[in-house]
mmCIF file with all atom_site columns, C-alpha atoms in Angstrom:
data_model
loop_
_atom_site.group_PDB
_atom_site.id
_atom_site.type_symbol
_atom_site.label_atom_id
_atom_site.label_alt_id
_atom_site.label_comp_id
_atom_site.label_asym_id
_atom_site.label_entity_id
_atom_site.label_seq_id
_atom_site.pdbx_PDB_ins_code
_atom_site.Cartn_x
_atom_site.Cartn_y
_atom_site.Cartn_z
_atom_site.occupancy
_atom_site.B_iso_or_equiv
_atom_site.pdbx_formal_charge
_atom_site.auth_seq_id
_atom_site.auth_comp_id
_atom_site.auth_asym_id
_atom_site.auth_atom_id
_atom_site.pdbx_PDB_model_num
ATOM 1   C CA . UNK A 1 1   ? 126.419 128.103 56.554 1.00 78.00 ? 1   UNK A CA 1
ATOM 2   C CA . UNK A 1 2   ? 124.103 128.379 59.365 1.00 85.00 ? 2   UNK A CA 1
ATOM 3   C CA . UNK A 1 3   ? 124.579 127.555 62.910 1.00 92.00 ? 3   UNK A CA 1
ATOM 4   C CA . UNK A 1 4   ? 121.630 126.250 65.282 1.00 95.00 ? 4   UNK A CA 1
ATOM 5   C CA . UNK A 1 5   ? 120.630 127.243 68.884 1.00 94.00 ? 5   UNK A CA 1
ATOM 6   C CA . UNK A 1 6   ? 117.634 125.099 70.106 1.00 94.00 ? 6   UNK A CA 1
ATOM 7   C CA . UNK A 1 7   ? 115.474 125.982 73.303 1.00 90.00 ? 7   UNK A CA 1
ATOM 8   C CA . UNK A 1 8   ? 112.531 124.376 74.900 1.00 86.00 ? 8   UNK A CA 1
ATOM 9   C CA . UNK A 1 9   ? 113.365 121.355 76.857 1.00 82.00 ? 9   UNK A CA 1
ATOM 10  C CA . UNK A 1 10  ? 112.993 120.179 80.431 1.00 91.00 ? 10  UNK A CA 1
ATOM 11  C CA . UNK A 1 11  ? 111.432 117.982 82.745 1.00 96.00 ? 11  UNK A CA 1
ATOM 12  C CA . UNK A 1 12  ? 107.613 117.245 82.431 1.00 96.00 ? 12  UNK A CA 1
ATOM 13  C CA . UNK A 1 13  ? 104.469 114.932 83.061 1.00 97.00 ? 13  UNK A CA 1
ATOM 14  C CA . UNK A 1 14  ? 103.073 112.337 80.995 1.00 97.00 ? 14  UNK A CA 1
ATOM 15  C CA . UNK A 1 15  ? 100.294 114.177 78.978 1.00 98.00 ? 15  UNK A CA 1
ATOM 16  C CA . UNK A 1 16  ? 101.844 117.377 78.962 1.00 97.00 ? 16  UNK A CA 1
ATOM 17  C CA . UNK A 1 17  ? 102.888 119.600 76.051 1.00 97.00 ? 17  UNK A CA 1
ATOM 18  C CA . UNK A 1 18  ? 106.353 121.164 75.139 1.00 96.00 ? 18  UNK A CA 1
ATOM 19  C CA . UNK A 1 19  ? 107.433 123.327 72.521 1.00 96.00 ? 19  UNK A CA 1
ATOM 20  C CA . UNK A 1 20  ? 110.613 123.030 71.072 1.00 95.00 ? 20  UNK A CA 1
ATOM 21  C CA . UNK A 1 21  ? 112.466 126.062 69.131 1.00 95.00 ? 21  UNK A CA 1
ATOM 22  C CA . UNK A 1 22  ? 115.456 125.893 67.141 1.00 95.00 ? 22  UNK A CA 1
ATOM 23  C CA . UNK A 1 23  ? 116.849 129.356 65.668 1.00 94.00 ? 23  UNK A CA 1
ATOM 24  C CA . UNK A 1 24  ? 119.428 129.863 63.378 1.00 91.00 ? 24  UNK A CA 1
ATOM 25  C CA . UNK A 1 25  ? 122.084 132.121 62.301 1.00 90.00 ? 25  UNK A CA 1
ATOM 26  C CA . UNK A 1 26  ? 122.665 133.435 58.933 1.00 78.00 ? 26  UNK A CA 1
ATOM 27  C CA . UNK A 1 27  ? 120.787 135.065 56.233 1.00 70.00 ? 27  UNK A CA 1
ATOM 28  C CA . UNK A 1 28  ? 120.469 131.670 53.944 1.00 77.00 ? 28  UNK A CA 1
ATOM 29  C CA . UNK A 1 29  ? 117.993 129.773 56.499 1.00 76.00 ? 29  UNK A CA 1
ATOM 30  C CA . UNK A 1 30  ? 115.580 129.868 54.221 1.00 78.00 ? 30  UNK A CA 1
ATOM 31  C CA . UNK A 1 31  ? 116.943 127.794 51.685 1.00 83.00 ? 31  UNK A CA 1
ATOM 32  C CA . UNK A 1 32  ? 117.568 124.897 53.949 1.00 87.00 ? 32  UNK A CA 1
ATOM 33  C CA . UNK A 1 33  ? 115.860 121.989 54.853 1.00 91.00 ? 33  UNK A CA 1
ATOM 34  C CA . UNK A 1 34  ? 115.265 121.380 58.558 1.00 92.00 ? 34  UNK A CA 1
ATOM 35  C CA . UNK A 1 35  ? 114.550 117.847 60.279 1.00 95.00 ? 35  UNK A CA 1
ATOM 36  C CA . UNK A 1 36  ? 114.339 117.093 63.978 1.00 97.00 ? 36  UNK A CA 1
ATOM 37  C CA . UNK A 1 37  ? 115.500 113.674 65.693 1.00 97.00 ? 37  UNK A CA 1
ATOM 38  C CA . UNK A 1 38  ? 116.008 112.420 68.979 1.00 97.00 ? 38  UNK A CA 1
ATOM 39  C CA . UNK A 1 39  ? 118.122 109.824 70.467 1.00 97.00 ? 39  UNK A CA 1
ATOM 40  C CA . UNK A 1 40  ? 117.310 108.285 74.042 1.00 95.00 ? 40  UNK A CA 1
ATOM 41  C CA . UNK A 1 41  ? 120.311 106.623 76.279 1.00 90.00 ? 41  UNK A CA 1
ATOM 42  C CA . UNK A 1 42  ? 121.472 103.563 74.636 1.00 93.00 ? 42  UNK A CA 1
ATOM 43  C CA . UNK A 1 43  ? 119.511 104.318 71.422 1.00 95.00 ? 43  UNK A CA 1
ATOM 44  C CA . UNK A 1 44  ? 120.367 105.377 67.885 1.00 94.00 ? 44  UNK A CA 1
ATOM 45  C CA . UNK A 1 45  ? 119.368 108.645 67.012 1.00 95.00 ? 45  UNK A CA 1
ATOM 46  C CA . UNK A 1 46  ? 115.851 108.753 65.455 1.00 95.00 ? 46  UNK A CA 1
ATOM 47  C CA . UNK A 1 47  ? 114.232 110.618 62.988 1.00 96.00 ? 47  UNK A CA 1
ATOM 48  C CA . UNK A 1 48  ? 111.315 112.650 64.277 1.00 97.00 ? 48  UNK A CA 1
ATOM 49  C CA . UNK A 1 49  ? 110.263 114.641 61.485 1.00 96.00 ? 49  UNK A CA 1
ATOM 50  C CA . UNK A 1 50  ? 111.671 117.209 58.687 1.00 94.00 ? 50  UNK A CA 1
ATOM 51  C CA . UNK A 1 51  ? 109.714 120.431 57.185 1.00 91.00 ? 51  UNK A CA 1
ATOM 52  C CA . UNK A 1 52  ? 111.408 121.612 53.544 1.00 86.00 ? 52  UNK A CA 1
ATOM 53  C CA . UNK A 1 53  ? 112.849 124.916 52.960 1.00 81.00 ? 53  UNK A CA 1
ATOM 54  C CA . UNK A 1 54  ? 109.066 126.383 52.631 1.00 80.00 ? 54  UNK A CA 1
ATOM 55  C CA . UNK A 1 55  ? 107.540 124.804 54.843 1.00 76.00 ? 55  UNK A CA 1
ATOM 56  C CA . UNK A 1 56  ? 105.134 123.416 52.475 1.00 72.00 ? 56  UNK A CA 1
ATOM 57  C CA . UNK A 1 57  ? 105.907 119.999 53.416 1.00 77.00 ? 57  UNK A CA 1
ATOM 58  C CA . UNK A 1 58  ? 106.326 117.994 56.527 1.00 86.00 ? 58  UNK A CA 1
ATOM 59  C CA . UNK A 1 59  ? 105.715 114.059 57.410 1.00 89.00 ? 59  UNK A CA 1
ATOM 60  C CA . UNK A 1 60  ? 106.612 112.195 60.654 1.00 94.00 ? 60  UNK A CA 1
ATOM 61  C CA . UNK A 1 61  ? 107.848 109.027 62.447 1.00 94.00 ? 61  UNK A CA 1
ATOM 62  C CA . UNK A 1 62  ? 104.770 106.671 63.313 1.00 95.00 ? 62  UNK A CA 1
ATOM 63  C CA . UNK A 1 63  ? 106.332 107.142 67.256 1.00 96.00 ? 63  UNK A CA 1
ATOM 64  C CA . UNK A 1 64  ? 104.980 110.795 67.004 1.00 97.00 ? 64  UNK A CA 1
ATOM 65  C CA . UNK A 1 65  ? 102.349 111.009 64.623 1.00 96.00 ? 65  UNK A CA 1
ATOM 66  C CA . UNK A 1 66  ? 99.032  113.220 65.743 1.00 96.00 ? 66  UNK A CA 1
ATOM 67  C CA . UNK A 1 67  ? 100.847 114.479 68.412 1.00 98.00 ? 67  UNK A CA 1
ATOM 68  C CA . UNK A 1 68  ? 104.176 116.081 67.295 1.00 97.00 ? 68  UNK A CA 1
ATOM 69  C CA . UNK A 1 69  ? 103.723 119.447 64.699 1.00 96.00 ? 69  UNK A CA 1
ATOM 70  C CA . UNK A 1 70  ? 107.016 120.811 62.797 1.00 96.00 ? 70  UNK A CA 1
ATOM 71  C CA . UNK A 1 71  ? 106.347 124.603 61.734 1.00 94.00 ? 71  UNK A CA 1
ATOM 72  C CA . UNK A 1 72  ? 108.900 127.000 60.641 1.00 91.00 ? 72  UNK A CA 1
ATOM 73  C CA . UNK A 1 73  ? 108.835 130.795 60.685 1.00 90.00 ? 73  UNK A CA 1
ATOM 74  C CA . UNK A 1 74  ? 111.630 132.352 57.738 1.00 86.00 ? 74  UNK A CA 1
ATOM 75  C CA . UNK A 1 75  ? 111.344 136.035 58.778 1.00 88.00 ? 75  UNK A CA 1
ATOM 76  C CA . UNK A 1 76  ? 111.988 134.582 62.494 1.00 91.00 ? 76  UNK A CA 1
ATOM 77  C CA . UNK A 1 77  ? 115.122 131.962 60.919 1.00 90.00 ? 77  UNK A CA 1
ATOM 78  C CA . UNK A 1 78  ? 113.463 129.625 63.770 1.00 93.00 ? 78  UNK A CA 1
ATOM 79  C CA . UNK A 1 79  ? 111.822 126.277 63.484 1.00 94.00 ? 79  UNK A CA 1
ATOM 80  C CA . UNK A 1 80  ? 109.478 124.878 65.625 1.00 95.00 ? 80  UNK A CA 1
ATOM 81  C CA . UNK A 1 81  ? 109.064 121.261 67.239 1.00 96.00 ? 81  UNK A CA 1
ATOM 82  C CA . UNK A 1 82  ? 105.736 121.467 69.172 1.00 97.00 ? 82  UNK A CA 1
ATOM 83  C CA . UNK A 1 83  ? 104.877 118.176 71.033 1.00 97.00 ? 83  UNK A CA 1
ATOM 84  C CA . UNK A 1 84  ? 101.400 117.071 72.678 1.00 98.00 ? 84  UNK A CA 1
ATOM 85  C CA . UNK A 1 85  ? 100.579 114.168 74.707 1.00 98.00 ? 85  UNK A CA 1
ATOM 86  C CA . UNK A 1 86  ? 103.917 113.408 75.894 1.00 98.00 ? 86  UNK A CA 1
ATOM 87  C CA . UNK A 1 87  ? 104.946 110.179 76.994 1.00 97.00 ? 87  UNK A CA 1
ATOM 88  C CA . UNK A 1 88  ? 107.826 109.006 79.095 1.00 97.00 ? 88  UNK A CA 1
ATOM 89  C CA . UNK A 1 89  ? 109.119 106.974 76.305 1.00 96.00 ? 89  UNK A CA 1
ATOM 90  C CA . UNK A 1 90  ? 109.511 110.778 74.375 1.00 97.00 ? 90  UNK A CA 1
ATOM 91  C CA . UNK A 1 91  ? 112.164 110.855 76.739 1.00 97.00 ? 91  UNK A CA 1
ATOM 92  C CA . UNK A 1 92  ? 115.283 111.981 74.787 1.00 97.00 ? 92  UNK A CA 1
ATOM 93  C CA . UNK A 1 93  ? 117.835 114.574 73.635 1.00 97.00 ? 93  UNK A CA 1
ATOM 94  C CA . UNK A 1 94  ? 116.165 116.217 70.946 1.00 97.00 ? 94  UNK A CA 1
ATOM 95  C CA . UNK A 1 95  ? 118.467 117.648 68.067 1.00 97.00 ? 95  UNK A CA 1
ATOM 96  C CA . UNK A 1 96  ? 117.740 119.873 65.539 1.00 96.00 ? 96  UNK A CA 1
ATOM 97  C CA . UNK A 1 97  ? 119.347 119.505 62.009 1.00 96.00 ? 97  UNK A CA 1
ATOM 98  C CA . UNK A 1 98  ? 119.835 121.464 58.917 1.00 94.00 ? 98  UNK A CA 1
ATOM 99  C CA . UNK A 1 99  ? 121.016 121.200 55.073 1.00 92.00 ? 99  UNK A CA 1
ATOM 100 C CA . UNK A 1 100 ? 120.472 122.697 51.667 1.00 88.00 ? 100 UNK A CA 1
ATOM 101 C CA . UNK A 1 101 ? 121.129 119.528 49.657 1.00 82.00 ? 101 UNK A CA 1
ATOM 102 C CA . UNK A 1 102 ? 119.467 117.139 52.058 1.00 81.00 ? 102 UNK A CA 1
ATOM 103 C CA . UNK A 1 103 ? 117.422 114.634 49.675 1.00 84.00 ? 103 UNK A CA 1
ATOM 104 C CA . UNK A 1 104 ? 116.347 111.608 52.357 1.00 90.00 ? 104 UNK A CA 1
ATOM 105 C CA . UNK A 1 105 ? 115.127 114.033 54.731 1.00 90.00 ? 105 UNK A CA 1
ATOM 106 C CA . UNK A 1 106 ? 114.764 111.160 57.146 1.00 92.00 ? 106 UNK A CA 1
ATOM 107 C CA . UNK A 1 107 ? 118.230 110.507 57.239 1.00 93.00 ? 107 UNK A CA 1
ATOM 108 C CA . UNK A 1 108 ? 120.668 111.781 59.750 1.00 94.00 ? 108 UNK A CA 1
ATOM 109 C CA . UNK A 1 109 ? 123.515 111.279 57.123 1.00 94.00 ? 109 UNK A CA 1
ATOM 110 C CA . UNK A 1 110 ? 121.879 113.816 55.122 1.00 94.00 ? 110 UNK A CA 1
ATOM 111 C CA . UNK A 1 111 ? 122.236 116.609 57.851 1.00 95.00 ? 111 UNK A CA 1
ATOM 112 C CA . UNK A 1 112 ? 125.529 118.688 57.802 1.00 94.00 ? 112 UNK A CA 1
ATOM 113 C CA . UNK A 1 113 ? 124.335 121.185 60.227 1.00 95.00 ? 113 UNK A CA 1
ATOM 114 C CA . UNK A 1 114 ? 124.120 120.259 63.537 1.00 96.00 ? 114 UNK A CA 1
ATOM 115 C CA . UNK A 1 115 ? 121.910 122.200 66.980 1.00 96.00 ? 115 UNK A CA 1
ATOM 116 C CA . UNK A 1 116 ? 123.925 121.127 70.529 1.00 95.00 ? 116 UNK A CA 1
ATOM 117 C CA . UNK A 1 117 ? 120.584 118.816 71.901 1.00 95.00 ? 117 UNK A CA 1
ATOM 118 C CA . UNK A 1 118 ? 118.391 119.490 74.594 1.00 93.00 ? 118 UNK A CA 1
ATOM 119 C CA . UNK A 1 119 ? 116.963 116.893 77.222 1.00 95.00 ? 119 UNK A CA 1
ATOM 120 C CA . UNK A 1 120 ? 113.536 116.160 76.710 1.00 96.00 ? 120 UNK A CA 1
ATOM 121 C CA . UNK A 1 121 ? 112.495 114.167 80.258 1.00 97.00 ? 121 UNK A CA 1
ATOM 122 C CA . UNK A 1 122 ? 108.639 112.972 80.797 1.00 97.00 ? 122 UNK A CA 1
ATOM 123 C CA . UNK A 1 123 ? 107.808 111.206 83.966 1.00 96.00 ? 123 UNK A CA 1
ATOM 124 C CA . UNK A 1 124 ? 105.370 108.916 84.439 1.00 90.00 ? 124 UNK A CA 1
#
């Protein structure tokens, strides 16, 4: 089973860019599925966006759509949330997820592998 270390997140200005990473252990990354959510305080969490096991396919919320990209790099075992155009309400803790089985890929339920969040603050 993998584990997940994610990278990237901090404090930044409305309009500004960010680039999320997300690397994992173990030699069988390739065969999972990866998805990204996010929850803000007082929130549920919320699905961002998922890429499959190839990379060949990736869709996203409406929240994030034109400005978010998911990429994945398999010789690197690291996925990639890149984000454009920020706005304050993209302020959340951003997770990373990860499973070989997962079907609804927009569904947390679906993830058994869990990164530990990072704080994604845009001001205003």
């Amino acid at each position: 089973q993998v584990r997940l270390a994610e990278s990237g997140g901090g404090l930044v200005q409305t309009g500004d860019s960010l680039r999320r990473s997300c690397a994992a252990s173990g030699r069988t990354f390739n065969s999972y599925a990866m998805g990204w959510f996010r929850q803000a305080p007082g929130k549920e969490r919320e699905f961002v966006g998922p890429i499959t096991w190839s990379g060949g396919s990736t869709y996203y919320a409406d929240s994030v759509k034109g400005r978010f990209t998911i990429s994945r790099d398999n010789a690197k075992n690291t996925v990639y949330l890149q984000m454009n155009s920020l706005k304050p309400e993209d302020t959340a803790v951003y997770y990373c997820a990860a499973d070989r089985g997962a079907a609804r890929l927009w569904d947390p339920l679906e993830y058994s592998v869990w990164g530990q969040g990072t704080q994604v603050t845009v001001s205003s």
